[in-house]
PDB file of C-alpha atoms in Angstrom:
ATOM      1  CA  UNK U   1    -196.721 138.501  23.320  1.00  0.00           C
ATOM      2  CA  UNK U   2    -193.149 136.457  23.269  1.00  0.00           C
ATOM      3  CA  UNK U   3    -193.332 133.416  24.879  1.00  0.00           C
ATOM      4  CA  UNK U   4    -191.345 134.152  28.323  1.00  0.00           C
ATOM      5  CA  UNK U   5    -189.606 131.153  28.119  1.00  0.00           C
ATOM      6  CA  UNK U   6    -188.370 131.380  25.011  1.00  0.00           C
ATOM      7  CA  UNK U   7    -187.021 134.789  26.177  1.00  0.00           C
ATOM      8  CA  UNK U   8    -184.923 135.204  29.094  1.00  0.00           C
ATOM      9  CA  UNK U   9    -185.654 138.864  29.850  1.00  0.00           C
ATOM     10  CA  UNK U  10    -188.968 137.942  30.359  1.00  0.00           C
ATOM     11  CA  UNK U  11    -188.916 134.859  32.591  1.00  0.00           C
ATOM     12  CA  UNK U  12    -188.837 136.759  35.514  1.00  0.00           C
ATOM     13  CA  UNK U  13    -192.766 137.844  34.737  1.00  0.00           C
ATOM     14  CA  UNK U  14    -193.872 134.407  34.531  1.00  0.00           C
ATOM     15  CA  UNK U  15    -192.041 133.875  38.090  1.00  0.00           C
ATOM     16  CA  UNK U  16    -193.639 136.761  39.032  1.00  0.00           C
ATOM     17  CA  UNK U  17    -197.222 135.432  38.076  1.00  0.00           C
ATOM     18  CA  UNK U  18    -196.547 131.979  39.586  1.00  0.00           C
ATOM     19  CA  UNK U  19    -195.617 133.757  43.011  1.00  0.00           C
ATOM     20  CA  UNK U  20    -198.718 136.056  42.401  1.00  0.00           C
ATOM     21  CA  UNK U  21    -196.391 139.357  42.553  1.00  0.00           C
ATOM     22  CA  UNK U  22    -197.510 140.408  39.464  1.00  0.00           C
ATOM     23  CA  UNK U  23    -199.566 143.724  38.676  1.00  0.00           C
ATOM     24  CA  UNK U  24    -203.095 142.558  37.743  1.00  0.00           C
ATOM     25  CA  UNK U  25    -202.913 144.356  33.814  1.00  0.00           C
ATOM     26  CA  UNK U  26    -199.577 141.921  33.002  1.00  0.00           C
ATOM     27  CA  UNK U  27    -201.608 138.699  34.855  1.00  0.00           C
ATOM     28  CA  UNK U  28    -204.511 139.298  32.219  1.00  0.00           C
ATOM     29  CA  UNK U  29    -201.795 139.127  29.520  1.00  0.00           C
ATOM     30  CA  UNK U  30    -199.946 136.487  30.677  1.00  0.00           C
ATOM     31  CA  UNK U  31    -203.194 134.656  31.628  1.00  0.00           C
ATOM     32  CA  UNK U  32    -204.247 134.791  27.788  1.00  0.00           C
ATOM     33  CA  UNK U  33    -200.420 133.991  26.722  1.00  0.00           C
ATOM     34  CA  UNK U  34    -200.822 130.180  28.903  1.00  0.00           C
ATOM     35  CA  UNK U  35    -204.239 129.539  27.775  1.00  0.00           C
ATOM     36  CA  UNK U  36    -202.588 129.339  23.749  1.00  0.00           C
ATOM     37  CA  UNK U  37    -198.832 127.734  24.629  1.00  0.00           C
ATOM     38  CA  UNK U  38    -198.561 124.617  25.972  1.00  0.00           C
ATOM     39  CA  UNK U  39    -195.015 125.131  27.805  1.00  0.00           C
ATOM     40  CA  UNK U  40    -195.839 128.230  29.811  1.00  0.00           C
ATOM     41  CA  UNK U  41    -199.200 126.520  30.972  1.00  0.00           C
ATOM     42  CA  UNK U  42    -196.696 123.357  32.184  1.00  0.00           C
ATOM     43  CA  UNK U  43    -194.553 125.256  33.568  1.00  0.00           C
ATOM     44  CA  UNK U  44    -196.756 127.783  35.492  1.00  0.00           C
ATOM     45  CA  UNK U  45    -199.129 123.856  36.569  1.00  0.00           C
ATOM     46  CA  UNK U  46    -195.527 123.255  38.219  1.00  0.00           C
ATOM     47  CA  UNK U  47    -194.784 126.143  40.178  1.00  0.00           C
ATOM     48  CA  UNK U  48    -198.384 126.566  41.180  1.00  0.00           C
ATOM     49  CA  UNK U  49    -197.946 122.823  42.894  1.00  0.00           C
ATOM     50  CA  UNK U  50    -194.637 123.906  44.634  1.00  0.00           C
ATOM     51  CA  UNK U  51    -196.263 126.822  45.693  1.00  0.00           C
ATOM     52  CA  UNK U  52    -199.141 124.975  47.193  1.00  0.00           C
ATOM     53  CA  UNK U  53    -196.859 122.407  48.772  1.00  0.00           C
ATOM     54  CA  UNK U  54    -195.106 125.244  50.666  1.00  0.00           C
ATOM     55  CA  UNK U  55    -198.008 126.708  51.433  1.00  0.00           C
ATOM     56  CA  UNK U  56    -199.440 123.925  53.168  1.00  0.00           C
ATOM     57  CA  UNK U  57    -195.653 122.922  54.854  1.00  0.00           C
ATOM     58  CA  UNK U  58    -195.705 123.293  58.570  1.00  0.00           C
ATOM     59  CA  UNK U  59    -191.762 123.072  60.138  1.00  0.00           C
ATOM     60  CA  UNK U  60    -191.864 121.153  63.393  1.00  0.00           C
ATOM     61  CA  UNK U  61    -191.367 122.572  66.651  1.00  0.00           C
ATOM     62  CA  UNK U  62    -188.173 123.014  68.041  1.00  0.00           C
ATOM     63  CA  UNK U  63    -187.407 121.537  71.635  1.00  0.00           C
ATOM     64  CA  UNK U  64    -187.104 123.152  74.533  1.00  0.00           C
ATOM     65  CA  UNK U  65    -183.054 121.838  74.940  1.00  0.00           C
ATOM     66  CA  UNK U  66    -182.763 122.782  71.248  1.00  0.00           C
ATOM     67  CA  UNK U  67    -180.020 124.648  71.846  1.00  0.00           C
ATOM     68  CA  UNK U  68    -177.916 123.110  74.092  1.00  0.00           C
ATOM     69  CA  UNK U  69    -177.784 120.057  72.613  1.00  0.00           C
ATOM     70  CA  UNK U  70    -176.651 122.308  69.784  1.00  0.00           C
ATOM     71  CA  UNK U  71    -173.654 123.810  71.389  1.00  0.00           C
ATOM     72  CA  UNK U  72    -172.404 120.655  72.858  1.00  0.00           C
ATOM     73  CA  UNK U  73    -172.432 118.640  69.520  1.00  0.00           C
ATOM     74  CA  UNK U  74    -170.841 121.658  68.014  1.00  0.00           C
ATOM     75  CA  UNK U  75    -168.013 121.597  70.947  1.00  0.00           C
ATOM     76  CA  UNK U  76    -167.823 117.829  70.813  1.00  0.00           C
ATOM     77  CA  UNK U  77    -166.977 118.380  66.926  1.00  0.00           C
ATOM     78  CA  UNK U  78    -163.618 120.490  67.860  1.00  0.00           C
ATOM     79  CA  UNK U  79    -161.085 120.991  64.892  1.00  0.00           C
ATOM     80  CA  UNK U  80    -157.411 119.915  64.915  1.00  0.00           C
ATOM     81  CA  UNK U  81    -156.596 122.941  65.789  1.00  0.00           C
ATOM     82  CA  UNK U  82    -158.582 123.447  69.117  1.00  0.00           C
ATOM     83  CA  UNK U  83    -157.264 120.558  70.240  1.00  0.00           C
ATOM     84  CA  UNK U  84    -154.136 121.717  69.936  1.00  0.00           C
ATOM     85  CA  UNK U  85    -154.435 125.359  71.187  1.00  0.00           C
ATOM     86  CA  UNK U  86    -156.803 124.086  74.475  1.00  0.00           C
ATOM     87  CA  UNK U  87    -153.978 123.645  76.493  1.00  0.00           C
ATOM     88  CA  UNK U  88    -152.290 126.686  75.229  1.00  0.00           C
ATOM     89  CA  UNK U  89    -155.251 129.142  76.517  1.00  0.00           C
ATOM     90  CA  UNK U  90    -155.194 128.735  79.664  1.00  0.00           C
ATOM     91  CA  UNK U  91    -151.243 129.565  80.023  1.00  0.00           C
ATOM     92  CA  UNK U  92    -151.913 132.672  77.559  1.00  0.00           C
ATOM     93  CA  UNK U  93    -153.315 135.360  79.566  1.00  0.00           C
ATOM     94  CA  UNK U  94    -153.117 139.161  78.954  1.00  0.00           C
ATOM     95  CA  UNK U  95    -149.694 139.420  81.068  1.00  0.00           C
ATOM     96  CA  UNK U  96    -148.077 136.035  79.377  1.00  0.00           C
ATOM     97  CA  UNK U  97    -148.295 136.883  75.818  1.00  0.00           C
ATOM     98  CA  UNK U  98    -146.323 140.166  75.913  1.00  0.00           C
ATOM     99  CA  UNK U  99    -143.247 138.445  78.326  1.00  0.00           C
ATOM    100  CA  UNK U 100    -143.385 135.570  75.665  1.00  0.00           C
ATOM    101  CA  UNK U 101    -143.006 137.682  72.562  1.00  0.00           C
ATOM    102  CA  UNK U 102    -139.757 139.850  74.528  1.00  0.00           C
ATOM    103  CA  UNK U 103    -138.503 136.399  75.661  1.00  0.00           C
ATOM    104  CA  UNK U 104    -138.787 135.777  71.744  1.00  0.00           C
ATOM    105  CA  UNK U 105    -137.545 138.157  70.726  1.00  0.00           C
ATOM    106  CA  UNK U 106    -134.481 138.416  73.308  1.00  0.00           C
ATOM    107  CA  UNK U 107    -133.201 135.194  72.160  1.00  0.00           C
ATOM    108  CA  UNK U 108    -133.922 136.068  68.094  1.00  0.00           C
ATOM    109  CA  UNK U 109    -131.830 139.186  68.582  1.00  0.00           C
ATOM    110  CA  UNK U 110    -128.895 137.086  70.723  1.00  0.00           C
ATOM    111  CA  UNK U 111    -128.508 134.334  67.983  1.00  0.00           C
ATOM    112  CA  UNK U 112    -128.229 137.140  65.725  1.00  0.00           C
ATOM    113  CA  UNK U 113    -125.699 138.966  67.337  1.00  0.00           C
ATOM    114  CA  UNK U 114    -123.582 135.895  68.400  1.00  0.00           C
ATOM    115  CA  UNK U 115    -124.427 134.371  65.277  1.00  0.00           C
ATOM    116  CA  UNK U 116    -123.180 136.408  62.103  1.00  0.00           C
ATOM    117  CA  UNK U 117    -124.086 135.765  58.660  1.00  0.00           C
ATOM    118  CA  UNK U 118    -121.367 133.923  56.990  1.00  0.00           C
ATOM    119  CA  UNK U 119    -120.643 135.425  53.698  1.00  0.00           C
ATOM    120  CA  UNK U 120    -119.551 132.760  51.007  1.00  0.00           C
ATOM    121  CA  UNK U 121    -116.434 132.657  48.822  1.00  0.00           C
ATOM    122  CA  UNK U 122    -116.698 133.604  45.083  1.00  0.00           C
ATOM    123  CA  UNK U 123    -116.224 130.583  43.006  1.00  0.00           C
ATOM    124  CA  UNK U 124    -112.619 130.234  41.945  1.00  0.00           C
ATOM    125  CA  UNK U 125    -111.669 131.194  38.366  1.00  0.00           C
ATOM    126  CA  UNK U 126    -110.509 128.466  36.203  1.00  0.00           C
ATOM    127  CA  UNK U 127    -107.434 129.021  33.894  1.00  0.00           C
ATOM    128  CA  UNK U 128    -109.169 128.820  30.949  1.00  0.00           C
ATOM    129  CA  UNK U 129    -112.361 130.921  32.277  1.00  0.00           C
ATOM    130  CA  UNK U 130    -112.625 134.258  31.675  1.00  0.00           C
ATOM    131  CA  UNK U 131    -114.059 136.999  34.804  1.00  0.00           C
ATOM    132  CA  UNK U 132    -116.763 139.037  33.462  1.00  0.00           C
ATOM    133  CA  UNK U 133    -116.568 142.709  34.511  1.00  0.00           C
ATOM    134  CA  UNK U 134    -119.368 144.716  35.175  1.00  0.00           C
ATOM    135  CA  UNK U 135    -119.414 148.890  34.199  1.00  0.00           C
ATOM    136  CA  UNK U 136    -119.478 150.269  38.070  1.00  0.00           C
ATOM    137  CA  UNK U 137    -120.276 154.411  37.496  1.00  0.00           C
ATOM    138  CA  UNK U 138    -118.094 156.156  39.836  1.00  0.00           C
ATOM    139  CA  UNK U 139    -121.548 157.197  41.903  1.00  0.00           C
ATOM    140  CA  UNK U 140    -122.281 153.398  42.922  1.00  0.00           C
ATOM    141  CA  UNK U 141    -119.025 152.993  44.279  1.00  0.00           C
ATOM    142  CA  UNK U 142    -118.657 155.977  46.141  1.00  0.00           C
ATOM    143  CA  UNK U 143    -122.517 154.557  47.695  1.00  0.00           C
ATOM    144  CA  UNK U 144    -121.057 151.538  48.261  1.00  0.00           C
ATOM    145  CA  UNK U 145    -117.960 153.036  50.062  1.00  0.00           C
ATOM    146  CA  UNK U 146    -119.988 155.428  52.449  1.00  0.00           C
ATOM    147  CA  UNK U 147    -122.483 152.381  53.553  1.00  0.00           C
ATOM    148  CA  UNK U 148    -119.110 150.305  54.046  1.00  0.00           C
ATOM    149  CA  UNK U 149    -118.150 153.379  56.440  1.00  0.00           C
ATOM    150  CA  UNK U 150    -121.641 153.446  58.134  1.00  0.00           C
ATOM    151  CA  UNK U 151    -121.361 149.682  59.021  1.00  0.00           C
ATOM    152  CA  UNK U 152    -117.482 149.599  60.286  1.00  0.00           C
ATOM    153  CA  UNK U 153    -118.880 152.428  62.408  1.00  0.00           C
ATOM    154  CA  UNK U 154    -121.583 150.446  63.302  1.00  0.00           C
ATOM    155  CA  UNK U 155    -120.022 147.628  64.388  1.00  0.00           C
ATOM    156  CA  UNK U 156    -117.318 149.217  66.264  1.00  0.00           C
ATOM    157  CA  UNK U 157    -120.140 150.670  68.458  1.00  0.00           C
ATOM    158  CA  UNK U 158    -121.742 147.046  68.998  1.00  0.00           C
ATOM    159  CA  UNK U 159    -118.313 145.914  70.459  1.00  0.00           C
ATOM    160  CA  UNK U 160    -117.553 148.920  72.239  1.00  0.00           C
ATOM    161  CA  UNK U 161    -121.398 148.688  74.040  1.00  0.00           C
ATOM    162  CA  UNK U 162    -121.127 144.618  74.304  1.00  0.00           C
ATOM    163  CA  UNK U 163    -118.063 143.215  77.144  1.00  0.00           C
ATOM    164  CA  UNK U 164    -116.997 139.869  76.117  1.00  0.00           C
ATOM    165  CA  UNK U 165    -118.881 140.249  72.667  1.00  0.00           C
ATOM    166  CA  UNK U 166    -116.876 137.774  69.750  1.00  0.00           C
ATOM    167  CA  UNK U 167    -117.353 140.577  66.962  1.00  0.00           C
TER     168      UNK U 167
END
């Protein structure tokens, strides 16, 4: 027989035998393997003793106020975060959070409107500098063209639907 520690697809047998989960034909193997090597007897003397020591372990009882002593060290330990959101529960309730989220975004869609995007200048062209022009196919502007058309529609219809509207 190979030494199972020398091997490591056959540790797991001389686990086995240690936790006694091993079919009695392989123990009378192994059992003849430890009597002849030294290491495997060692090792098998230590997990025996941590077997025994387990064995004879007995846990402690557990209180009767176990858990409630539990819970409140465990709320008494709050995160950041909970301290932070505590307050915030109590004004969330099933009817606040959707009004919030409209109010939201109400005012994200006003800044929008009243608020363009600004579109920035090209950098001027030095006298000395050269412009470098691009190929355009005839398809890509004609695109470009038709979604200019779109949006000029588009925006006449904002102002048209929005008195007082700057656009």
């Amino acid at each position: 027989m190979n030494c199972p520690l020398e091997t490591p697809e056959s540790a797991q047998v001389l686990l086995d035998y240690c936790s006694r989960q091993l079919a009695p034909a392989s123990t009378e193997i192994l059992e003849r393997h430890i009597a002849v090597c030294g290491a495997c007897r060692e090792f098998a003397d230590n997990q025996r003793a941590v077997w025994q020591a387990m064995d004879a372990w007995e846990a402690a009882p557990v209180s009767a106020d176990f858990d409630s002593r539990l819970y409140s060290r465990i709320e008494a330990q709050s995160s950041w975060w909970e301290l932070l959101v505590r307050p915030l529960r109590q004004v969330t309730t099933r009817r606040a959070v959707p009004a919030m989220a409209m109010a939201g975004l109400l005012v994200a869609v006003g800044f929008v409107l009243e608020r363009p995007g600004i579109v920035p200048l090209p950098p001027p062209v030095n006298g000395g500098d050269r412009a470098q022009v691009e190929q355009v196919q005839p398809e890509q502007v004609e695109n470009a063209l038709d979604t200019m058309d779109v949006l000029a529609e588009f925006s006449r219809q904002v102002r048209a639907d929005t008195p007082g509207s700057k656009l």
